Coordinates of C-alpha atoms in Angstrom, one line a residue:
X1 CA -12.3 5.8 0.0
X2 CA -15.7 4.6 1.3
X3 CA -15.3 4.6 5.1
X4 CA -17.9 3.6 7.8
X5 CA -17.4 4.8 11.3
X6 CA -19.4 3.1 14.1
X7 CA -19.7 5.2 17.3
X8 CA -20.1 9.0 17.5
X9 CA -18.4 9.7 20.8
X10 CA -15.4 12.1 21.1
X11 CA -13.1 9.8 19.2
X12 CA -15.5 8.9 16.5
X13 CA -16.5 12.5 15.8
X14 CA -12.9 13.6 15.7
X15 CA -12.0 10.8 13.2
X16 CA -15.1 11.7 11.2
X17 CA -14.2 15.4 11.0
X18 CA -10.6 14.7 9.9
X19 CA -11.4 12.1 7.3
X20 CA -14.2 14.2 5.9
X21 CA -11.8 17.1 5.5
X22 CA -9.5 14.7 3.5
X23 CA -12.4 14.1 1.1
X24 CA -13.2 10.5 1.9
X25 CA -16.9 9.3 1.6
X26 CA -18.0 8.8 5.2
X27 CA -21.0 7.0 6.7
X28 CA -21.4 7.2 10.4
X29 CA -23.5 4.7 12.5
X30 CA -24.8 5.3 16.0
X31 CA -27.9 4.5 18.1
X32 CA -28.2 8.1 19.3
X33 CA -30.3 9.9 16.6
X34 CA -29.6 13.4 17.9
X35 CA -25.8 13.0 18.1
X36 CA -25.8 11.4 14.7
X37 CA -27.8 14.2 13.1
X38 CA -25.5 16.9 14.6
X39 CA -22.3 15.2 13.4
X40 CA -23.8 14.4 10.0
X41 CA -24.8 18.0 9.4
X42 CA -21.6 19.5 10.7
X43 CA -19.3 17.3 8.6
X44 CA -21.6 16.7 5.6
X45 CA -21.6 12.9 5.9
X46 CA -24.3 10.3 5.7
X47 CA -25.7 8.9 8.9
X48 CA -27.4 5.6 9.8
X49 CA -29.3 5.1 13.1
X50 CA -28.8 1.7 14.7
X51 CA -26.6 -0.9 16.3
X52 CA -23.3 -1.3 14.4
X53 CA -23.3 -5.0 14.9
X54 CA -26.7 -5.4 13.3
X55 CA -26.2 -6.8 9.8
X56 CA -29.2 -4.9 8.4
X57 CA -27.8 -1.7 9.8
X58 CA -24.4 -2.5 8.2
X59 CA -26.0 -3.2 4.9
X60 CA -27.8 0.1 5.0
X61 CA -24.5 1.8 5.7
X62 CA -23.0 0.1 2.7
X63 CA -20.7 -2.4 4.3
X64 CA -20.8 -4.7 1.3
X65 CA -18.8 -2.1 -0.8
X66 CA -16.9 -0.3 1.9
X67 CA -13.1 0.0 1.8
X68 CA -12.8 0.4 5.6
X69 CA -14.9 0.2 8.7
X70 CA -13.7 1.8 12.0
X71 CA -15.6 0.7 15.1
X72 CA -15.0 3.1 18.1
X73 CA -18.1 2.6 20.2
X74 CA -17.7 2.5 24.0
X75 CA -18.1 -1.3 24.0
X76 CA -15.1 -3.4 23.1
X77 CA -17.1 -6.5 22.3
X78 CA -19.5 -4.6 20.1
X79 CA -16.6 -3.1 18.2
X80 CA -15.1 -6.6 17.6
X81 CA -18.5 -8.1 16.5
X82 CA -19.1 -5.1 14.2
X83 CA -15.8 -5.6 12.4
X84 CA -16.3 -9.4 12.1
X85 CA -19.8 -8.9 10.6
X86 CA -18.6 -6.2 8.2
X87 CA -15.8 -8.4 6.9
X88 CA -18.3 -11.2 6.2
X89 CA -20.5 -8.7 4.3
X90 CA -17.5 -7.6 2.1
X91 CA -15.8 -4.7 3.8
X92 CA -12.1 -4.8 2.8
X93 CA -10.5 -3.6 6.0
X94 CA -11.7 -3.2 9.6
X95 CA -10.3 -1.3 12.7
X96 CA -11.6 -1.8 16.2
X97 CA -11.0 0.1 19.4
X98 CA -10.2 -2.4 22.1
X99 CA -9.5 -0.7 25.5
X100 CA -9.9 -3.4 28.2
X101 CA -6.5 -4.4 29.6
X102 CA -7.7 -8.0 30.0
X103 CA -7.8 -8.3 26.2
X104 CA -4.2 -7.1 25.7
X105 CA -2.9 -10.7 25.4
X106 CA -5.7 -11.7 23.1
X107 CA -5.3 -9.0 20.5
X108 CA -3.2 -11.0 18.0
X109 CA -5.7 -13.9 18.3
X110 CA -8.6 -11.5 17.9
X111 CA -7.0 -10.0 14.8
X112 CA -6.5 -13.4 13.2
X113 CA -9.8 -15.0 14.2
X114 CA -12.1 -12.0 13.9
X115 CA -10.6 -10.7 10.7
X116 CA -9.4 -7.4 12.3
X117 CA -7.0 -5.4 10.2
X118 CA -5.9 -3.2 13.1
X119 CA -6.7 -2.5 16.7
X120 CA -6.4 0.8 18.6
X121 CA -6.3 1.5 22.3
X122 CA -6.5 5.2 23.3
X123 CA -5.6 4.7 26.9
X124 CA -2.5 2.5 26.0
X125 CA -1.4 5.2 23.5
X126 CA -1.8 7.9 26.1
X127 CA 0.2 5.8 28.7
X128 CA 3.0 5.4 26.2
X129 CA 3.1 9.1 25.5
X130 CA 3.2 9.9 29.2
X131 CA 6.0 7.4 29.8
X132 CA 8.1 9.1 27.1
X133 CA 7.6 12.4 28.8
X134 CA 8.7 11.0 32.1
X135 CA 11.8 9.5 30.6
X136 CA 12.6 12.9 29.1
X137 CA 10.9 15.6 31.3
X138 CA 12.7 18.5 29.6
X139 CA 10.1 18.3 26.9
X140 CA 6.4 19.1 27.2
X141 CA 5.8 16.3 24.7
X142 CA 8.1 14.0 22.8
X143 CA 7.4 11.7 19.8
X144 CA 9.7 9.1 18.4
X145 CA 10.4 8.0 14.8
X146 CA 12.5 5.4 13.0
X147 CA 12.3 2.9 16.0
X148 CA 13.4 5.6 18.5
X149 CA 16.4 6.8 16.5
X150 CA 14.9 10.3 15.8
X151 CA 12.9 12.4 18.3
X152 CA 10.6 15.4 18.0
X153 CA 10.5 17.3 21.3
X154 CA 8.2 20.2 22.1
X155 CA 8.9 22.8 24.8
X156 CA 7.8 26.3 25.7
X157 CA 10.3 29.1 25.7
X158 CA 10.4 30.7 29.2
X159 CA 10.7 34.4 29.9
X160 CA 14.3 35.3 30.1
X161 CA 15.5 32.2 28.3
X162 CA 18.9 32.6 26.6
X163 CA 17.4 31.7 23.2
X164 CA 14.9 34.6 23.3
X165 CA 15.6 37.0 20.5
X166 CA 17.8 34.6 18.5
X167 CA 17.1 33.7 14.9
X168 CA 17.2 30.0 14.0
X169 CA 20.4 30.6 12.0
X170 CA 22.0 32.1 15.2
X171 CA 20.7 29.3 17.2
X172 CA 22.3 26.7 15.0
X173 CA 25.6 28.6 14.9
X174 CA 25.8 29.1 18.7
X175 CA 24.9 25.5 19.8
X176 CA 27.2 22.8 18.4
X177 CA 24.4 20.2 18.4
X178 CA 22.7 18.4 15.5
X179 CA 19.1 19.7 15.5
X180 CA 16.4 21.4 13.5
X181 CA 13.6 23.7 14.7
X182 CA 10.7 22.3 12.6
X183 CA 7.7 24.1 14.1
X184 CA 6.7 27.0 16.2
X185 CA 3.3 28.0 17.7
X186 CA 3.0 31.7 18.6
X187 CA -0.3 33.2 19.9
X188 CA -2.3 30.2 18.5
X189 CA -0.8 30.3 15.0
X190 CA 1.5 27.6 13.7
X191 CA 4.7 28.3 11.7
X192 CA 7.1 26.1 9.8
X193 CA 9.9 28.7 10.3
X194 CA 12.7 29.7 8.0
X195 CA 16.3 30.5 9.2
X196 CA 15.5 34.2 9.9
X197 CA 12.6 33.4 12.3
X198 CA 13.3 35.0 15.7
X199 CA 12.4 33.0 18.9
X200 CA 10.3 34.8 21.5
X201 CA 9.2 34.1 25.1
X202 CA 6.0 32.1 25.2
X203 CA 6.7 30.3 21.9
X204 CA 5.9 26.6 21.7
X205 CA 8.9 25.2 19.8
X206 CA 9.3 21.7 18.2
X207 CA 12.8 20.4 17.6
X208 CA 13.9 17.3 15.8
X209 CA 17.2 15.7 16.5
X210 CA 18.9 12.3 16.6
X211 CA 18.1 10.4 19.8
X212 CA 21.6 11.0 21.3
X213 CA 21.6 14.7 20.4
X214 CA 18.3 15.8 21.9
X215 CA 19.6 15.7 25.5
X216 CA 22.6 17.8 24.4
X217 CA 20.3 20.4 22.9
X218 CA 18.3 20.9 26.1
X219 CA 21.5 21.0 28.1
X220 CA 23.0 23.5 25.7
X221 CA 20.0 25.9 26.1
X222 CA 19.9 25.4 29.9
X223 CA 16.6 23.6 30.4
X224 CA 17.6 20.0 30.8
X225 CA 15.9 18.0 33.6
X226 CA 17.0 14.6 35.0
X227 CA 14.8 11.6 34.3
X228 CA 11.9 11.0 36.8
X229 CA 12.4 8.5 39.6
X230 CA 9.1 8.8 41.5
X231 CA 5.6 9.9 40.5
X232 CA 2.3 10.7 42.2
X233 CA -0.8 9.8 40.2
X234 CA -4.4 10.9 40.8
X235 CA -6.8 8.5 39.0
X236 CA -6.5 4.8 38.8
X237 CA -8.3 4.2 35.5
X238 CA -7.2 2.4 32.4
X239 CA -4.5 4.9 31.4
X240 CA -2.9 4.6 34.9
X241 CA -3.1 0.8 34.7
X242 CA -1.2 0.7 31.5
X243 CA 1.3 3.3 32.7
X244 CA 2.0 1.4 36.0
X245 CA 3.1 -1.6 33.9
X246 CA 5.6 0.6 32.1
X247 CA 6.8 2.4 35.3
X248 CA 7.4 -1.0 36.9
X249 CA 9.6 -2.1 34.0
X250 CA 11.4 1.3 34.1
X251 CA 11.9 1.0 37.8
X252 CA 10.1 4.3 38.6
X253 CA 8.4 4.4 41.9
X254 CA 4.7 5.3 41.9
X255 CA 1.9 6.2 44.3
X256 CA -1.8 6.3 43.1
X257 CA -4.7 8.2 44.7
X258 CA -8.0 6.6 43.6
X259 CA -11.5 7.1 45.1
X260 CA -13.0 3.8 44.1
X261 CA -12.3 1.0 46.7
X262 CA -12.8 -1.8 44.2
X263 CA -10.4 -0.2 41.8
X264 CA -7.8 0.3 44.5
X265 CA -8.0 -3.4 45.4
X266 CA -7.3 -4.3 41.7
X267 CA -4.3 -2.0 41.6
X268 CA -2.9 -3.4 44.9
X269 CA -3.3 -7.0 43.6
X270 CA -1.6 -6.3 40.2
X271 CA 1.1 -3.9 41.3
X272 CA 2.6 -5.0 44.6
X273 CA 5.3 -2.4 44.8
X274 CA 2.9 0.5 44.1
X275 CA 1.5 2.6 47.0
X276 CA -2.3 2.9 46.5
X277 CA -4.3 5.5 48.5
X278 CA -8.1 5.2 48.7
X279 CA -9.1 8.9 48.9
X280 CA -10.3 11.9 47.0
X281 CA -7.3 13.2 44.9
X282 CA -8.8 16.7 44.6
X283 CA -8.3 17.4 48.3
X284 CA -5.3 19.5 49.2
X285 CA -4.7 17.5 52.5
X286 CA -4.7 14.2 50.6
X287 CA -2.1 15.4 48.1
X288 CA 0.2 16.8 50.8
X289 CA -0.1 13.6 52.8
X290 CA 0.7 11.6 49.7
X291 CA 4.0 13.6 49.3
X292 CA 3.2 15.8 46.3
X293 CA 6.0 18.2 47.4
X294 CA 8.6 15.4 47.2
X295 CA 7.4 13.9 43.9
X296 CA 9.6 14.2 40.7
X297 CA 6.4 14.2 38.7
X298 CA 2.7 14.6 39.2
X299 CA 0.1 13.0 36.8
X300 CA -3.5 14.0 36.8
X301 CA -5.2 11.0 35.1
X302 CA -8.8 11.0 36.4
X303 CA -11.8 10.8 34.0
X304 CA -12.8 14.4 34.6
X305 CA -10.9 17.0 32.6
X306 CA -11.7 19.9 34.8
X307 CA -10.5 18.1 38.0
X308 CA -7.3 17.2 36.2
X309 CA -6.6 20.8 35.2
X310 CA -7.3 22.2 38.7
X311 CA -5.1 19.7 40.6
X312 CA -2.4 20.1 38.0
X313 CA -2.4 23.9 38.6
X314 CA -2.1 23.2 42.3
X315 CA 0.8 20.8 41.7
X316 CA 2.5 23.7 39.8
X317 CA 2.3 25.8 43.0
X318 CA 4.1 23.0 44.9
X319 CA 7.1 23.2 42.5
X320 CA 6.7 19.7 41.2
X321 CA 9.4 19.1 38.6
X322 CA 7.0 17.7 36.0
X323 CA 3.2 18.0 35.7
X324 CA 1.3 15.9 33.1
X325 CA -2.4 16.5 32.6
X326 CA -4.8 14.1 30.8
X327 CA -7.4 16.0 28.8
X328 CA -10.0 14.3 26.7
X329 CA -11.8 17.3 25.2
X330 CA -9.7 18.9 22.5
X331 CA -11.5 22.2 22.9
X332 CA -10.0 22.6 26.4
X333 CA -6.4 22.1 25.4
X334 CA -5.6 25.7 24.3
X335 CA -7.4 27.1 27.3
X336 CA -5.4 25.0 29.8
X337 CA -2.1 25.6 28.0
X338 CA -2.7 29.4 28.4
X339 CA -3.3 28.7 32.1
X340 CA 0.3 27.3 32.3
X341 CA -0.2 23.6 31.7
X342 CA 2.3 22.6 29.0
X343 CA 2.4 18.8 29.2
X344 CA -1.2 17.8 28.1
X345 CA -1.9 14.3 26.8
X346 CA -5.1 13.6 24.8
X347 CA -6.1 9.9 24.1
X348 CA -8.4 11.2 21.5
X349 CA -5.6 13.0 19.6
X350 CA -3.4 9.9 19.8
X351 CA -6.1 7.6 18.5
X352 CA -7.0 10.0 15.6
X353 CA -3.4 10.1 14.5
X354 CA -3.2 6.3 14.5
X355 CA -6.3 6.0 12.4
X356 CA -5.1 8.6 9.9
X357 CA -1.8 6.8 9.5
X358 CA -3.6 3.6 8.7
X359 CA -6.1 5.2 6.3
X360 CA -3.3 7.1 4.4
X361 CA -1.2 3.9 4.3
X362 CA -4.0 2.2 2.4
X363 CA -4.1 5.0 -0.1
X364 CA -0.3 5.5 -0.3
X365 CA 1.2 6.4 -3.6
X366 CA 3.7 4.1 -5.4
X367 CA 7.3 4.3 -4.2
X368 CA 6.7 5.2 -0.6
X369 CA 4.6 4.2 2.4
X370 CA 3.7 5.8 5.7
X371 CA 5.4 4.2 8.8
X372 CA 4.1 6.6 11.5
X373 CA 2.2 9.8 11.9
X374 CA 1.9 12.2 14.8
X375 CA -0.2 15.2 15.3
X376 CA 2.1 17.8 16.9
X377 CA 1.9 21.3 18.3
X378 CA -1.6 20.6 19.6
X379 CA -2.8 19.2 16.3
X380 CA -1.8 22.2 14.3
X381 CA 1.0 20.4 12.5
X382 CA 1.6 16.8 11.3
X383 CA 4.9 14.9 11.4
X384 CA 4.9 11.9 9.0
X385 CA 7.5 9.2 8.6
X386 CA 7.7 7.9 5.1
X387 CA 9.6 4.8 3.9
X388 CA 11.1 5.2 0.4
X389 CA 10.6 1.8 -1.2
X390 CA 11.6 2.6 -4.8
X391 CA 13.3 5.3 -6.9
X392 CA 10.7 8.0 -7.6
X393 CA 11.2 10.0 -10.7
X394 CA 11.5 13.7 -10.0
X395 CA 12.2 13.2 -6.3
X396 CA 15.0 10.7 -5.4
X397 CA 18.5 11.7 -6.1
X398 CA 17.6 15.4 -6.5
X399 CA 19.0 18.0 -4.0
X400 CA 16.3 19.4 -1.8
X401 CA 17.1 23.0 -2.9
X402 CA 16.2 21.9 -6.4
X403 CA 13.1 20.0 -5.3
X404 CA 11.7 23.0 -3.5
X405 CA 8.9 21.4 -1.5
X406 CA 5.5 23.1 -1.5
X407 CA 4.6 25.9 1.0
X408 CA 4.0 24.6 4.5
X409 CA 6.1 21.4 4.0
X410 CA 9.5 20.7 5.6
X411 CA 11.8 17.7 5.1
X412 CA 12.9 17.6 8.8
X413 CA 15.1 14.4 8.8
X414 CA 16.5 11.7 6.6
X415 CA 17.6 8.3 8.0
X416 CA 19.9 6.4 5.8
X417 CA 21.0 3.0 7.0
X418 CA 22.9 3.9 10.3
X419 CA 23.1 7.6 9.6
X420 CA 20.6 10.3 10.9
X421 CA 20.8 13.3 8.6
X422 CA 19.3 16.8 9.5
X423 CA 19.2 17.9 5.8
X424 CA 20.5 21.0 4.1
X425 CA 19.6 22.1 0.6
X426 CA 22.4 20.0 -0.8
X427 CA 21.1 16.7 0.6
X428 CA 18.9 14.4 -1.5
X429 CA 16.4 11.7 -0.7
X430 CA 17.4 8.2 -1.9
X431 CA 15.7 4.8 -2.2
X432 CA 15.5 2.9 1.1
X433 CA 15.6 6.1 3.2
X434 CA 13.2 6.9 6.0
X435 CA 12.1 10.5 5.6
X436 CA 10.3 12.6 8.3
X437 CA 8.2 15.4 6.9
X438 CA 6.5 18.1 8.9
X439 CA 3.6 19.8 7.3
X440 CA 1.1 22.6 8.1
X441 CA -1.9 20.9 6.4
X442 CA -3.2 17.3 6.3
X443 CA -3.2 14.8 3.5
X444 CA 0.3 13.6 2.9
X445 CA -0.1 10.0 1.7
X446 CA 3.3 9.5 0.0
X447 CA 6.5 11.3 -0.9
X448 CA 5.1 12.9 -4.1
X449 CA 2.7 14.9 -1.9
X450 CA 5.6 17.1 -0.6
X451 CA 5.9 18.7 -4.0

């Protein structure tokens, strides 16, 4: 497809890199000539210098014949105007990043009136991911599929864990729970493991299971933690704002440490039951006075990755039950994970996954469509939910052991009406199923791509 990306920040560059790898024709637009040149050279894409809302710039970028324009500049209003102008010029579909909480109630109107196909909000996506972790703190990260009926949970195997040294076959035999280990990361390398794969300490493991079975699994292996009841948050920015709305609805008590007085006043006005402390959240005395030792969870949500990592490490020394760290720069994630931070949330990663799902849905093959897509195991694997809309010759009705999916692809779960199936080789995919596929490489657009 012909795709235009407006904005070459962290999100725009990440989307550009991923879509270029999937062999789309990419044009990037940004006012910063040096940044534009660097990304264009690294990803082998065409660059246009200028304002993305300028019609002459959009014409130069090829908006009249583009299949999709993605506007992810730092300015919400510019993104919306850019999409509206592109649609007028002939671009078939447009996606805008809209981050301001004040626009949340207007998004549907904006989509209708400004001809937006899809809107994305990185901070809202990050807040939703954090909230899922707080509701299920046994996992370092948890993603949901099929409207919450299936969950993919990631956790790190501790030294001395009872599952160390067990093969996946032994694990299934020993624990009378419906689950499937669908991914393992060991020493930076991702595996889609077979039954004889042996679990070791330090492994990052991804398990898929029906919603009601995932808690049983963690209880069975001895690492279950009760849901969080109170949290301490450092940083009162957009991610914290969206999260506080969710915590209020979930009846989870929250305290926020924020250095900006004006921001503190906004939080106090909008969240009456939340304790807001105007202070520097990196100070040990401030954290102790705020009750970090008594918190069920600690969330480092400031705008500075390095500060988030440092105070998260301090929270670990205070034996806080759950520590969640917001990291924007993807290059930092492996480093901080090796330093002991397992629950790391990246708005950039969440946004990229949403864009990829939308792009692949546009190009989906006949007979199936993409319902959701998550980057898992720190972006090393993908989990894709496909809806089977028709009978597909050579796929539906054929046992999986006969289908023999290609290397690096695993059919992790099948949802059929009211039944969640962790499939064996004798199970088959049928019309109207929802199928969750885990793959080691990118590019699954439809069910045929698993072969």
